[in-house]
mmCIF file of C-alpha atoms in Angstrom:
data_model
loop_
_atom_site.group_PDB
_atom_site.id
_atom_site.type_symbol
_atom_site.label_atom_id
_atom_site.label_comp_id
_atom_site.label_asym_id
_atom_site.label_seq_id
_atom_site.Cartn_x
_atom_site.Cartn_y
_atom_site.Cartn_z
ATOM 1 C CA UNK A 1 0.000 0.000 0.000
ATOM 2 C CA UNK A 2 2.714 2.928 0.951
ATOM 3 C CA UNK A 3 4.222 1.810 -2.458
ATOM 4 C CA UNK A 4 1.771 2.820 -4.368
ATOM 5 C CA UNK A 5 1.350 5.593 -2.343
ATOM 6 C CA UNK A 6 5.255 6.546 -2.967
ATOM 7 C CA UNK A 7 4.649 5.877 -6.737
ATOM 8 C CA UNK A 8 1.383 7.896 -7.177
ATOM 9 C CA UNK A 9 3.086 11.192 -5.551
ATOM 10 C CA UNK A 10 6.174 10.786 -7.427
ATOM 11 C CA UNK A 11 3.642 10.712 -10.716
ATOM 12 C CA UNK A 12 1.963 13.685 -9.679
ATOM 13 C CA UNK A 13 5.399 15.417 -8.775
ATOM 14 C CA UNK A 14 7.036 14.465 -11.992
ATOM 15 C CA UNK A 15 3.857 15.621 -13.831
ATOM 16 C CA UNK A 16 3.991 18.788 -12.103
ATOM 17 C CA UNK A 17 7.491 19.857 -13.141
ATOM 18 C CA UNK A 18 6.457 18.467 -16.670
ATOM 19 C CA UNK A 19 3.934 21.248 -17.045
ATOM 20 C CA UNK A 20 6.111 23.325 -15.967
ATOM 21 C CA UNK A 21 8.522 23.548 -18.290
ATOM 22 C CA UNK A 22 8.217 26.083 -21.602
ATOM 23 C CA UNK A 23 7.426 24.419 -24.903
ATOM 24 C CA UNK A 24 9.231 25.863 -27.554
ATOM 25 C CA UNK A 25 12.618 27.374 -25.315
ATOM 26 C CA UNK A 26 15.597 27.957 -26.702
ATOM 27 C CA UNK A 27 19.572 26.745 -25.002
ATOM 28 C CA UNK A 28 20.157 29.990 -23.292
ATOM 29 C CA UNK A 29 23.378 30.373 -25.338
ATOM 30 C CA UNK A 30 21.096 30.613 -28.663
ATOM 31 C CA UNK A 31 18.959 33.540 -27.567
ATOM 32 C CA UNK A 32 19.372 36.275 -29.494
ATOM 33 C CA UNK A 33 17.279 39.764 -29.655
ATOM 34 C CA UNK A 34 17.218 40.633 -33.169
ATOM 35 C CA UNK A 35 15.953 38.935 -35.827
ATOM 36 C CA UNK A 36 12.225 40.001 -35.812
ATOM 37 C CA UNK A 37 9.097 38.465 -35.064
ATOM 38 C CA UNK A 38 9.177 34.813 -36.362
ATOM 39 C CA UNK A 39 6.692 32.073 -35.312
ATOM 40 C CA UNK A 40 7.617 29.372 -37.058
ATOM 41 C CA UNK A 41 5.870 26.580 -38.758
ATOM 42 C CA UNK A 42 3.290 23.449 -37.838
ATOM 43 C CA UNK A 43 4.440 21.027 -40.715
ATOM 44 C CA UNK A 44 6.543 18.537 -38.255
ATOM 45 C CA UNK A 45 5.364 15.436 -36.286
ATOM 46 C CA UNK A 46 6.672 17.038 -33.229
ATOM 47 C CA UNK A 47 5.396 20.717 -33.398
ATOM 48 C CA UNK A 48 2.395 20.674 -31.995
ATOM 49 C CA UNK A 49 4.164 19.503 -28.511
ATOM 50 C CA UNK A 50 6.690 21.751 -28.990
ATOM 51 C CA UNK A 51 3.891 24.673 -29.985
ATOM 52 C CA UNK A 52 3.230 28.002 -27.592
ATOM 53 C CA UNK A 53 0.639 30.827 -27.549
ATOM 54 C CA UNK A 54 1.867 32.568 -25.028
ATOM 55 C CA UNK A 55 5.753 33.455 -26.296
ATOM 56 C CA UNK A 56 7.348 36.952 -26.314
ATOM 57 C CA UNK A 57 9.832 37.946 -28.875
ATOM 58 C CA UNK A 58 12.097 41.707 -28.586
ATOM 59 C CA UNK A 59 10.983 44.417 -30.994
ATOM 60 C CA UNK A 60 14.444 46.094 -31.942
ATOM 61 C CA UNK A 61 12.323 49.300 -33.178
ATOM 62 C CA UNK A 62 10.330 50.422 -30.274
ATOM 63 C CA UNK A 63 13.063 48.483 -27.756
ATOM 64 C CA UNK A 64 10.011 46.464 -26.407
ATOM 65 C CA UNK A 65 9.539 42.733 -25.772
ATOM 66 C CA UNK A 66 5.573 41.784 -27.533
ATOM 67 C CA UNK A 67 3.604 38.718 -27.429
ATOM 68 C CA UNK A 68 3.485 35.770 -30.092
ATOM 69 C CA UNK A 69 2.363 32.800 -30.897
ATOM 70 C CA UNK A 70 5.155 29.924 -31.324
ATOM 71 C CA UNK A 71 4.178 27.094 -33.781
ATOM 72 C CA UNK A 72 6.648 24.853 -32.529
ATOM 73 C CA UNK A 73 9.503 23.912 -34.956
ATOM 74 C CA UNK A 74 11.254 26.623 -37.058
ATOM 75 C CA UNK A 75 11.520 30.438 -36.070
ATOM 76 C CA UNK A 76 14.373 32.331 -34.466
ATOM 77 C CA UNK A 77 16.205 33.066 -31.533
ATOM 78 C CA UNK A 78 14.574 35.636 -30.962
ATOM 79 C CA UNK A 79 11.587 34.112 -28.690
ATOM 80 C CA UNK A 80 11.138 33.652 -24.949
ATOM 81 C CA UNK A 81 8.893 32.155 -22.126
ATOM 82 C CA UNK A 82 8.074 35.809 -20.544
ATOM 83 C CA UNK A 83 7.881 39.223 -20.640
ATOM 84 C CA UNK A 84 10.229 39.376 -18.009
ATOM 85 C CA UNK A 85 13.327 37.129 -19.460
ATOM 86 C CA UNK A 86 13.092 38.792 -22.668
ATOM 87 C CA UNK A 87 13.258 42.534 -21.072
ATOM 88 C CA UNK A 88 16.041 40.875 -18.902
ATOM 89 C CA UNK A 89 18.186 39.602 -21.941
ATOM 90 C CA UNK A 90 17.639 41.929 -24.346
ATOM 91 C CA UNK A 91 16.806 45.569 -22.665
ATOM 92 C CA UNK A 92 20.512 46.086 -21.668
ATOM 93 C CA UNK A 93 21.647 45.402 -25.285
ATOM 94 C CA UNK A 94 20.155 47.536 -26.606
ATOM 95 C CA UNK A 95 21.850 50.074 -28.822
ATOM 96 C CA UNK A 96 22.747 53.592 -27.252
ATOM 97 C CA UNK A 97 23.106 56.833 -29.621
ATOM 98 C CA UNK A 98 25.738 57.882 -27.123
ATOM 99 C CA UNK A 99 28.392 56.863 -25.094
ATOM 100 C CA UNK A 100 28.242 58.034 -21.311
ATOM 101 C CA UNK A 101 30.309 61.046 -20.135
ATOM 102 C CA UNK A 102 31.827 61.984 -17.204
ATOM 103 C CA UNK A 103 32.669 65.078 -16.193
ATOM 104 C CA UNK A 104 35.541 65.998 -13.964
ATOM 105 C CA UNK A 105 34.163 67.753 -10.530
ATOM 106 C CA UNK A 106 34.673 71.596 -10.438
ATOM 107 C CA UNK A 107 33.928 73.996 -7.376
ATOM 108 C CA UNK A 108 33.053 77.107 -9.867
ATOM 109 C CA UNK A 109 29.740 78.779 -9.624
ATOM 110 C CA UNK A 110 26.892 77.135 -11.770
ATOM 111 C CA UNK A 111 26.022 78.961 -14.733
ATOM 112 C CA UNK A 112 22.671 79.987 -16.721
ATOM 113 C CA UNK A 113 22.684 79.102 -20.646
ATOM 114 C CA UNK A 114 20.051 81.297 -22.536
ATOM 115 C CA UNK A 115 17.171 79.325 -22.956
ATOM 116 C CA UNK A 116 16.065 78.274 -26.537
ATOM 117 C CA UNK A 117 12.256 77.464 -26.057
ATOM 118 C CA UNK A 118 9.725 80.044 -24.695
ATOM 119 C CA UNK A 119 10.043 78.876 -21.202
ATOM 120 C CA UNK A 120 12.459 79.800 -18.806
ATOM 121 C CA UNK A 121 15.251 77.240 -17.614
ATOM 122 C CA UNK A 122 17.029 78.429 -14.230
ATOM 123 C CA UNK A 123 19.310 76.330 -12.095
ATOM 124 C CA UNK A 124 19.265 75.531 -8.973
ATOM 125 C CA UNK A 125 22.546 77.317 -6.827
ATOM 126 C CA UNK A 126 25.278 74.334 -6.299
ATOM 127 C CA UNK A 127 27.098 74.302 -2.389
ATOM 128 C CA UNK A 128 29.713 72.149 -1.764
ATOM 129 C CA UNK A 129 29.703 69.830 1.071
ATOM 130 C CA UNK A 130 31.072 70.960 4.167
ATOM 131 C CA UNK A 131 35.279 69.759 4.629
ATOM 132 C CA UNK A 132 36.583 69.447 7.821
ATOM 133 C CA UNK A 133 40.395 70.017 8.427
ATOM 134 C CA UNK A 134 42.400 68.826 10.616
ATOM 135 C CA UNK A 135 44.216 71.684 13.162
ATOM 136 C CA UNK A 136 47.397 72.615 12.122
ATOM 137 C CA UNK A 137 48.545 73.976 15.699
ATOM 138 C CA UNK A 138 47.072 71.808 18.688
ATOM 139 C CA UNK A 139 49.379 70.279 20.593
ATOM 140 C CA UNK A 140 50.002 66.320 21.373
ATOM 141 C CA UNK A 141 47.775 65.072 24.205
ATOM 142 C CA UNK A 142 49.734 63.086 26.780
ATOM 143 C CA UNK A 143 48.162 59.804 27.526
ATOM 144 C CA UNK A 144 46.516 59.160 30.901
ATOM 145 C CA UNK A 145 48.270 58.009 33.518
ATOM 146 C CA UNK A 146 48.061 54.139 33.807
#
């Protein structure tokens, strides 16, 4: 009797992780975010298990991952199981129109470029943080008697 028990829970359990699992992933090494939308094709023996209506894919253009409808064989590498890996992979790759700057700090008073639409731009007045130097003149304090 607890042997069948044992079997029937490790059915359910295997089962379980079974469903689990996304039809249609890729190896994570063959992702890719460019490449379009591409859903494949239904013509195999084995694409209908492999088929999902709920895949996402990463829209280069508008930098946004969008919904699609796997068939189950064929397509790219551009597809994923959710929104979430897809903005995860391929947000951060996406391309910049410019590289980062840094500027050096200065301690010169801010300054006011001439706006060039109708409203006004003003900046806010910059203060340092205050520093806090150590005395130049006090004299060594002996240590207390033991």
């Amino acid at each position: 009797m607890k042997f069948i028990l044992i079997l029937a829970c490790l059915a359910l359990f295997v089962a379980h992780i079974h469903a689990q699992r996304c039809r249609g992933r890729l190896a994570p090494n063959r992702k890719a975010c460019t490449g379009g939308r591409n859903v494949g094709h239904c013509r195999g023996r084995n694409c209908a298990r492999n088929a999902n209506r709920n895949m996402w894919w990463y829209d280069t253009t508008d930098r946004t991952c969008k919904r699609m409808s796997y068939r189950g064989c064929g397509g790219n590498n551009n597809r994923y199981c959710t929104r979430a890996e897809c903005e995860r992979r391929c947000r951060r790759r996406a391309p910049t129109t410019a590289a980062p700057t840094t500027a050096a700090p200065t301690t010169a008073a801010p300054t006011t470029a001439a706006p060039t639409t109708a409203a006004p731009i003003t900046a806010a007045p910059v203060t340092a943080a205050p520093t806090t130097a150590a005395p130049t003149t006090a004299a060594p304090t002996a240590a207390p008697p033991a």
